[in-house]
Tab-separated table of C-alpha atoms in Angstrom:
chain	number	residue	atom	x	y	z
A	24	UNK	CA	-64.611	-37.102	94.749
A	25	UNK	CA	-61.051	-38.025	95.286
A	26	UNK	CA	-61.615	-39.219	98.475
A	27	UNK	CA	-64.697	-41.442	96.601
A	28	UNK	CA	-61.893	-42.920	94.525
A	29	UNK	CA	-59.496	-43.397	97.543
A	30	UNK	CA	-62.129	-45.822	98.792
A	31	UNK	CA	-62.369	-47.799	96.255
A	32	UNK	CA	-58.608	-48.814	95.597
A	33	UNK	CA	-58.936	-49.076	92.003
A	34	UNK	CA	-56.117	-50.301	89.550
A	35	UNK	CA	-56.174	-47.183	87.652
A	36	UNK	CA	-58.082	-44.041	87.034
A	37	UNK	CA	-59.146	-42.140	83.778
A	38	UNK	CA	-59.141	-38.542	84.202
A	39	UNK	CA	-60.896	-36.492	81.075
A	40	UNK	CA	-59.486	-33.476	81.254
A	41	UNK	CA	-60.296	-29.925	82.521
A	42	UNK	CA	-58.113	-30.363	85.747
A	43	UNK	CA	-57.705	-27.052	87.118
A	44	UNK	CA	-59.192	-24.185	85.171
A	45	UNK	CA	-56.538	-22.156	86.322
A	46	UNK	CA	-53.306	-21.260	84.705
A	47	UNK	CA	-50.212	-21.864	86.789
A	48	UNK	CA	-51.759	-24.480	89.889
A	49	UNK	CA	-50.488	-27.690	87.758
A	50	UNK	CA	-48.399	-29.037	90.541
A	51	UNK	CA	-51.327	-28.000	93.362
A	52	UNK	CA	-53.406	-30.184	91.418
A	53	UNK	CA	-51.126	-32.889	91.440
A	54	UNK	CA	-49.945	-32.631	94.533
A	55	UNK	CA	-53.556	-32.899	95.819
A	56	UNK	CA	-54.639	-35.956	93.334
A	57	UNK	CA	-51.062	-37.778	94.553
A	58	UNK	CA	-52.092	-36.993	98.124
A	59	UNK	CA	-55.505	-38.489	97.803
A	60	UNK	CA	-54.706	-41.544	95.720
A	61	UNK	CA	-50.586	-41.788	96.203
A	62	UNK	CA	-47.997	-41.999	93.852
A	63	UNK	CA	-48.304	-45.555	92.615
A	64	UNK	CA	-51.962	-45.074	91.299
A	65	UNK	CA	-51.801	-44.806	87.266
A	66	UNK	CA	-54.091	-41.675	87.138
A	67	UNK	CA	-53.879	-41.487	83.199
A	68	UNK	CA	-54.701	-38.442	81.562
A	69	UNK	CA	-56.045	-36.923	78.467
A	70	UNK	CA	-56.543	-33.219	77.886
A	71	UNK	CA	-59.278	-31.351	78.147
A	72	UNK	CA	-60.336	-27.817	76.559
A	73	UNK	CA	-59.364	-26.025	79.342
A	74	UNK	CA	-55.415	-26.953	79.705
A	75	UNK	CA	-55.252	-28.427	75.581
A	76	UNK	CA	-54.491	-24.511	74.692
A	77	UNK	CA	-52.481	-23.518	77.838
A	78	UNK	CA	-55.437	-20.962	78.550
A	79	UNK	CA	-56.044	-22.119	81.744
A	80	UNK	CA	-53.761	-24.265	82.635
A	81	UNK	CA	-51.166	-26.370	80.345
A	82	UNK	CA	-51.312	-30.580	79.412
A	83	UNK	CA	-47.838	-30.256	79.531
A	84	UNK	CA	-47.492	-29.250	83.106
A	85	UNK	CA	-49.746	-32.107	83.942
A	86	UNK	CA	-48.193	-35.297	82.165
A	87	UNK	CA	-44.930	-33.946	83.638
A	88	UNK	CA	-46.611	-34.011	87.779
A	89	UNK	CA	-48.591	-36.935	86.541
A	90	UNK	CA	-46.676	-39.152	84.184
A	91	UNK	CA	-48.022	-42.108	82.189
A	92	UNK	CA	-48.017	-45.437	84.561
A	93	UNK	CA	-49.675	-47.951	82.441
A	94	UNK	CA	-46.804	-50.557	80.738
A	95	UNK	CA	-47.367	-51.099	77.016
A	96	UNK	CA	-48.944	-47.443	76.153
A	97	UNK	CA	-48.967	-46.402	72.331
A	98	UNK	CA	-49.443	-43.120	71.158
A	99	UNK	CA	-48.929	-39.622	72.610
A	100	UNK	CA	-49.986	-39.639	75.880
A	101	UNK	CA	-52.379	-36.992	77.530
A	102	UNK	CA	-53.726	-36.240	73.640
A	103	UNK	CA	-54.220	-39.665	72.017
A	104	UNK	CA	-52.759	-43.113	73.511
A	105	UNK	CA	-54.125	-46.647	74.301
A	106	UNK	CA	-53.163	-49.561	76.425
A	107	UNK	CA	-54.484	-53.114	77.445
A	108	UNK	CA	-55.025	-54.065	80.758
A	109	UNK	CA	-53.476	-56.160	81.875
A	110	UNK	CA	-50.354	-55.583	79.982
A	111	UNK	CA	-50.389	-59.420	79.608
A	112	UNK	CA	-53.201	-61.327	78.710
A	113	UNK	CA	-55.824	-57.956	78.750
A	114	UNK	CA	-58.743	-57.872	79.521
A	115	UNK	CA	-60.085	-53.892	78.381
A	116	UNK	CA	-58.391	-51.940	75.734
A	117	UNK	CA	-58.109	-48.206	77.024
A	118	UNK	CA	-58.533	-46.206	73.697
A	119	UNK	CA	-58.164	-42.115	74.556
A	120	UNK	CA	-58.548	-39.596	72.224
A	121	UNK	CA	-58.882	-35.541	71.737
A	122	UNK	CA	-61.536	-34.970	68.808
A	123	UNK	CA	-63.563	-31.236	69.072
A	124	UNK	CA	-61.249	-29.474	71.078
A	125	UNK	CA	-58.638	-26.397	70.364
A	126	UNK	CA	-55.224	-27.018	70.756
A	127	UNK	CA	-52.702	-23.935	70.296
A	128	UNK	CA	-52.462	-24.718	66.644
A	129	UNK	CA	-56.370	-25.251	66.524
A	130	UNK	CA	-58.197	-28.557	66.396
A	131	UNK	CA	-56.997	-31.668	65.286
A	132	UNK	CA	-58.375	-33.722	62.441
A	133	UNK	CA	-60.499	-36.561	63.616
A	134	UNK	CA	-62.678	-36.063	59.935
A	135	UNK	CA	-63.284	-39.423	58.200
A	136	UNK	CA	-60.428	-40.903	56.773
A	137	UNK	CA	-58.015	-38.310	58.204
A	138	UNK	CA	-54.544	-40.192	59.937
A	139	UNK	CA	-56.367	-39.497	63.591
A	140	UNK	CA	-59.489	-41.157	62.230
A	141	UNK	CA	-57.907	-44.141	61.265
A	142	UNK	CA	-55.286	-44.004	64.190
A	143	UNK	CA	-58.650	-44.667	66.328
A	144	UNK	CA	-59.793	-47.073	64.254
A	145	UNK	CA	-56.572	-49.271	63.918
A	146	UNK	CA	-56.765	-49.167	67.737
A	147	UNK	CA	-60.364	-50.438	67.872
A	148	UNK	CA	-60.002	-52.830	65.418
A	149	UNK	CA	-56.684	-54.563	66.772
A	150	UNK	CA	-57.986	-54.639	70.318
A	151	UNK	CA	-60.864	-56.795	68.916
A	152	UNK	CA	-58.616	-59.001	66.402
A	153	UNK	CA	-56.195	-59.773	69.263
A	154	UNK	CA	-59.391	-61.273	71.215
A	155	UNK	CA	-59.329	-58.471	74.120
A	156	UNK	CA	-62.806	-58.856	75.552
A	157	UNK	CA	-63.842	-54.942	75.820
A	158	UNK	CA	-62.960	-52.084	74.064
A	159	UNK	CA	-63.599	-48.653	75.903
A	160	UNK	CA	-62.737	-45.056	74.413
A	161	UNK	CA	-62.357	-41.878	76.501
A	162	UNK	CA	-62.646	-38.583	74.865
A	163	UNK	CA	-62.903	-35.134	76.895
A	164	UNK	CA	-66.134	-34.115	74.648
A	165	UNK	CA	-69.594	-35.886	74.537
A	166	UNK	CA	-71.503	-35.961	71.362
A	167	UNK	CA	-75.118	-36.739	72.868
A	168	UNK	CA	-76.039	-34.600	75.639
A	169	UNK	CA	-79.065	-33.159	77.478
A	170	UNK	CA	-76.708	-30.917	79.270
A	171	UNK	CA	-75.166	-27.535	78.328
A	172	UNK	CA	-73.352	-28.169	75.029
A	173	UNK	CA	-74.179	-30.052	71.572
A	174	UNK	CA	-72.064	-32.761	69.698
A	175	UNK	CA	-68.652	-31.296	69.828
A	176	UNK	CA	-67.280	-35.107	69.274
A	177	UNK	CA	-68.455	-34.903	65.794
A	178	UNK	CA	-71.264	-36.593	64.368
A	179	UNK	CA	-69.282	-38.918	62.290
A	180	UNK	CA	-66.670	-39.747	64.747
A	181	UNK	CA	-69.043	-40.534	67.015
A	182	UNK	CA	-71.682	-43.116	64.758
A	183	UNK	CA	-68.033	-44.773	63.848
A	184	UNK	CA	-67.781	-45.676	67.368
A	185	UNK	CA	-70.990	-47.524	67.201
A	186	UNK	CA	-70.457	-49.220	63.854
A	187	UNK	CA	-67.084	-50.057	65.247
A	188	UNK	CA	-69.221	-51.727	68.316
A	189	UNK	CA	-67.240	-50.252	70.941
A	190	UNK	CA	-68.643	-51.316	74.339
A	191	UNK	CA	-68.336	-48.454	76.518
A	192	UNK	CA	-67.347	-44.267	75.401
A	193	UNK	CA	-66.885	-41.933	78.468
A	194	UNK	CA	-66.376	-38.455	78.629
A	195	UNK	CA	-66.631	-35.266	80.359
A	196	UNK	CA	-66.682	-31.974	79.901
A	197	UNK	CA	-70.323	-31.680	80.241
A	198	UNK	CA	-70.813	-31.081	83.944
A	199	UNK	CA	-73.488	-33.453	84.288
A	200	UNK	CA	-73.616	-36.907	84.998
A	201	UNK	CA	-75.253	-39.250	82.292
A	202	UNK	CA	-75.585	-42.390	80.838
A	203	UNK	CA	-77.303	-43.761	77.697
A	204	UNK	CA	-79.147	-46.728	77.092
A	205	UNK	CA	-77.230	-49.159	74.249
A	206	UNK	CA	-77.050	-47.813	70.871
A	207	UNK	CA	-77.097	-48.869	67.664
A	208	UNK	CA	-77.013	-48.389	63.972
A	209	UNK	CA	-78.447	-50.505	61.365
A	210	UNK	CA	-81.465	-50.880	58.786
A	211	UNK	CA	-84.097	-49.599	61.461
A	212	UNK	CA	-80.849	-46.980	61.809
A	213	UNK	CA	-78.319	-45.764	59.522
A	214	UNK	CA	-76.712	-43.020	61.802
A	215	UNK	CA	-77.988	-41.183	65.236
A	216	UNK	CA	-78.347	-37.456	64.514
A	217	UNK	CA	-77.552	-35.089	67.407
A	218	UNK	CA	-80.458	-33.031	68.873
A	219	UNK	CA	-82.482	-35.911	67.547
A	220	UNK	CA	-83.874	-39.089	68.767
A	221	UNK	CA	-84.640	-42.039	66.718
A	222	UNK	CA	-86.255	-45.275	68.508
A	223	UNK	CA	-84.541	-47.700	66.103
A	224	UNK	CA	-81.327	-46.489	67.106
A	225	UNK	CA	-82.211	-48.110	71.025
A	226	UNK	CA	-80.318	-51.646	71.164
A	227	UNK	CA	-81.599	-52.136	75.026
A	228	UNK	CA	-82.892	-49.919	77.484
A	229	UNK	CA	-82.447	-52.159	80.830
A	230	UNK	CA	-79.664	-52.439	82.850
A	231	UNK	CA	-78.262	-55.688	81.680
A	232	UNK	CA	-77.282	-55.841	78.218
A	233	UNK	CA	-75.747	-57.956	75.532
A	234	UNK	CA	-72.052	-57.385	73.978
A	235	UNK	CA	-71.744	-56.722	70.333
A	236	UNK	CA	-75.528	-55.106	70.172
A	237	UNK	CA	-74.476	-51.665	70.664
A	238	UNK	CA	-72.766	-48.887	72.730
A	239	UNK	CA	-73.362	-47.139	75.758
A	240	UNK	CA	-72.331	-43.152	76.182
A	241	UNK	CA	-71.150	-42.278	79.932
A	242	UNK	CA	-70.296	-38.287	81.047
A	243	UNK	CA	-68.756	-37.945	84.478
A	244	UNK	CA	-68.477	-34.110	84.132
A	245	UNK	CA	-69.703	-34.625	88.163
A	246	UNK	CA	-65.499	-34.077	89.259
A	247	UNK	CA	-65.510	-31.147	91.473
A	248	UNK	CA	-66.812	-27.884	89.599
A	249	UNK	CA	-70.072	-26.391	89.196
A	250	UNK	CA	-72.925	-28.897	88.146
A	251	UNK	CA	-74.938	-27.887	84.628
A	252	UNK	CA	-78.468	-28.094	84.439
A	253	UNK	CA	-80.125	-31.327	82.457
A	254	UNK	CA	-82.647	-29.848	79.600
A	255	UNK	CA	-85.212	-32.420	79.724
A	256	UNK	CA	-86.682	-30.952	76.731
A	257	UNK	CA	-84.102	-31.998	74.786
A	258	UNK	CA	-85.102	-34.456	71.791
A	259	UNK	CA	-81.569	-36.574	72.549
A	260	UNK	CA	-83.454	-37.431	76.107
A	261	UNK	CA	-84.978	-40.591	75.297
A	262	UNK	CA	-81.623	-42.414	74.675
A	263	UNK	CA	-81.117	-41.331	78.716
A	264	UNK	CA	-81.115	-44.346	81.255
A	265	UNK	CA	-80.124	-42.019	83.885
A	266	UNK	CA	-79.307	-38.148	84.171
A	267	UNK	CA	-78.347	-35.976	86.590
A	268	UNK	CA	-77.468	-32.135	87.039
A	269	UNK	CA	-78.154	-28.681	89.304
A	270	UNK	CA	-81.129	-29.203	88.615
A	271	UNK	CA	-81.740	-32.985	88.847
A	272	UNK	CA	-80.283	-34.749	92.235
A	273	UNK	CA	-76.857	-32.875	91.950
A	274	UNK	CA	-74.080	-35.116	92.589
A	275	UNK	CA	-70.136	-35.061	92.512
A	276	UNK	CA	-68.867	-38.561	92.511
A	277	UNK	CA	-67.060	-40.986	89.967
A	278	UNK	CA	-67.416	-43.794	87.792
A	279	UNK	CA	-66.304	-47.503	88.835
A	280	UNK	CA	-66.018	-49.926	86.096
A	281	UNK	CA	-64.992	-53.259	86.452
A	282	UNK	CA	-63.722	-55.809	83.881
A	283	UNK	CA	-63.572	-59.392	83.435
A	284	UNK	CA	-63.109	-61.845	80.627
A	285	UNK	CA	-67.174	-62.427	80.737
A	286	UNK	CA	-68.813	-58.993	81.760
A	287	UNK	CA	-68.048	-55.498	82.030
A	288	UNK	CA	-70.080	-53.983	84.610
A	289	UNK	CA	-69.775	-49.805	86.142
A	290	UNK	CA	-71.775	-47.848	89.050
A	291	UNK	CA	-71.882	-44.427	89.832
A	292	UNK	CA	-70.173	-43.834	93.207
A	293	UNK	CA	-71.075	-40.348	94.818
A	294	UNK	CA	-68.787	-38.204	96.792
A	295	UNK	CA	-69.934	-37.808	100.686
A	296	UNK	CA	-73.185	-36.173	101.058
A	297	UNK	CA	-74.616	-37.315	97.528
A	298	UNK	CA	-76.702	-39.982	96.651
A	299	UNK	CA	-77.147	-40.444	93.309
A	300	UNK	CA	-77.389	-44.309	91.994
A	301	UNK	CA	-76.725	-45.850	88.741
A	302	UNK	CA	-75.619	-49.542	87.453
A	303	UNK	CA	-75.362	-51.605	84.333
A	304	UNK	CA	-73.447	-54.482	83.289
A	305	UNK	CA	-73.049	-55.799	79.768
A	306	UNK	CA	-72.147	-59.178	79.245
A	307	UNK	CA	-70.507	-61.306	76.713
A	308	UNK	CA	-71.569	-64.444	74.614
């Protein structure tokens, strides 16, 4: 997978957590991702449930091997932080965050109206009022998932996202690779309910869609570690472009997403040997 991103020579690289599942291989892991990608590469981080506790592994350990690079970064990096890039005249707002998952002290508060709920929201909201074309948020846990686990994100957390119109929410976790069509609320739907599926909350279901009409949901759990099964039972399937697990064309591989003032566009790039495909773009005006 690294050598995936190698290839592709991006400007930076989101990692969402769960590194090394291993307590004490911090600098191994870093060692192999600055190896891969070099030393210049801003390969941002935010933590995971695997390394938020120091269980298996420490967030600590990692932001010290693999510091913040970005210029301009607000907030506490590896746990909750933004940044625009560019630094000048940006193009995507970066918004991470850490709802649904244990730290040492126990989760943090991302309820409604707590200080990390409106933390998230200030960030959202500034991005859009200082005309920065896209807004993406990065979180280690999914809320809708035909995978293993259920909305650990939080339902409300999550339908803020939407209301807030953010264009694109990635995450991991999940060790499955899959992306949404664009959703919505409104009158034909006031809030999507997990382990649900409503048709009225569907904004678009083809691969080119319209900014400001709703959000797509992206997990790259597809980073290295054993691949999860996809349920296609599950009632949150039909808001599924594309899905794929153990059982479903397994494939390791990353996201590329590419920004510009008038689209934002991503494809799924597999790892040697794989062969999953995926694209969509959304575009502005």
């Amino acid at each position: 997978m690294l050598d995936a991103i190698a290839e592709l020579k991006p400007q930076l690289n989101l990692a969402l957590g769960d590194l090394g599942y291993e307590s004490g291989i911090e600098e191994q892991f870093c060692d192999m991702v600055t190896g891969k990608l070099g030393t210049d590469l801003p390969y941002q981080l935010v933590t995971g449930n695997h390394e938020s506790d120091g269980h298996e592994g420490d967030i600590e350990n990692y932001i010290r091997c693999l510091p913040n690079k970005l210029p301009g970064l607000q907030g506490e990096y590896g746990t909750q932080w933004y940044a625009d890039v560019p630094e000048k005249d940006p193009v995507v707002r970066f918004v991470l965050v850490s709802p649904g998952i244990d730290f040492r002290n126990g989760p943090l508060d991302y309820s409604k109206g707590s200080e990390r709920w409106r933390w998230t929201t200030d960030a959202i909201d500034s991005a859009k009022s200082q005309g920065i074309p896209w807004t993406v948020v990065g979180m280690h846990v999914p809320c809708f998932s035909v995978g293993r686990y259920g909305c650990q994100a939080g339902e409300e957390f999550t339908n803020m996202l939407i209301e807030k119109k953010v264009d694109l929410v990635l995450s991991g976790h999940d060790h499955v690779y899959q992306r949404t069509h664009q959703l919505s609320t409104g009158a034909s739907c006031p809030g999507l309910k997990p382990a649900a599926f409503s048709r009225g909350c569907l904004a678009d279901s083809d691969g080119t869609m319209r900014q400001g009409q709703g959000t797509v949901f992206a997990t790259v759990g597809t980073g290295g570690i054993g691949l999860y099964d996809i349920n296609s039972k599950d009632p949150e399937m039909g808001y599924f472009a594309m899905t794929s697990g153990k059982n479903r064309n397994p494939t390791f591989g990353t996201l590329d997403v590419k920004a510009t003032a008038e689209e934002l566009t991503a494809r799924f790039v597999p790892a040697k040997g794989y062969s999953l495909k995926d694209s969509f773009a959304i575009q502005r005006g």
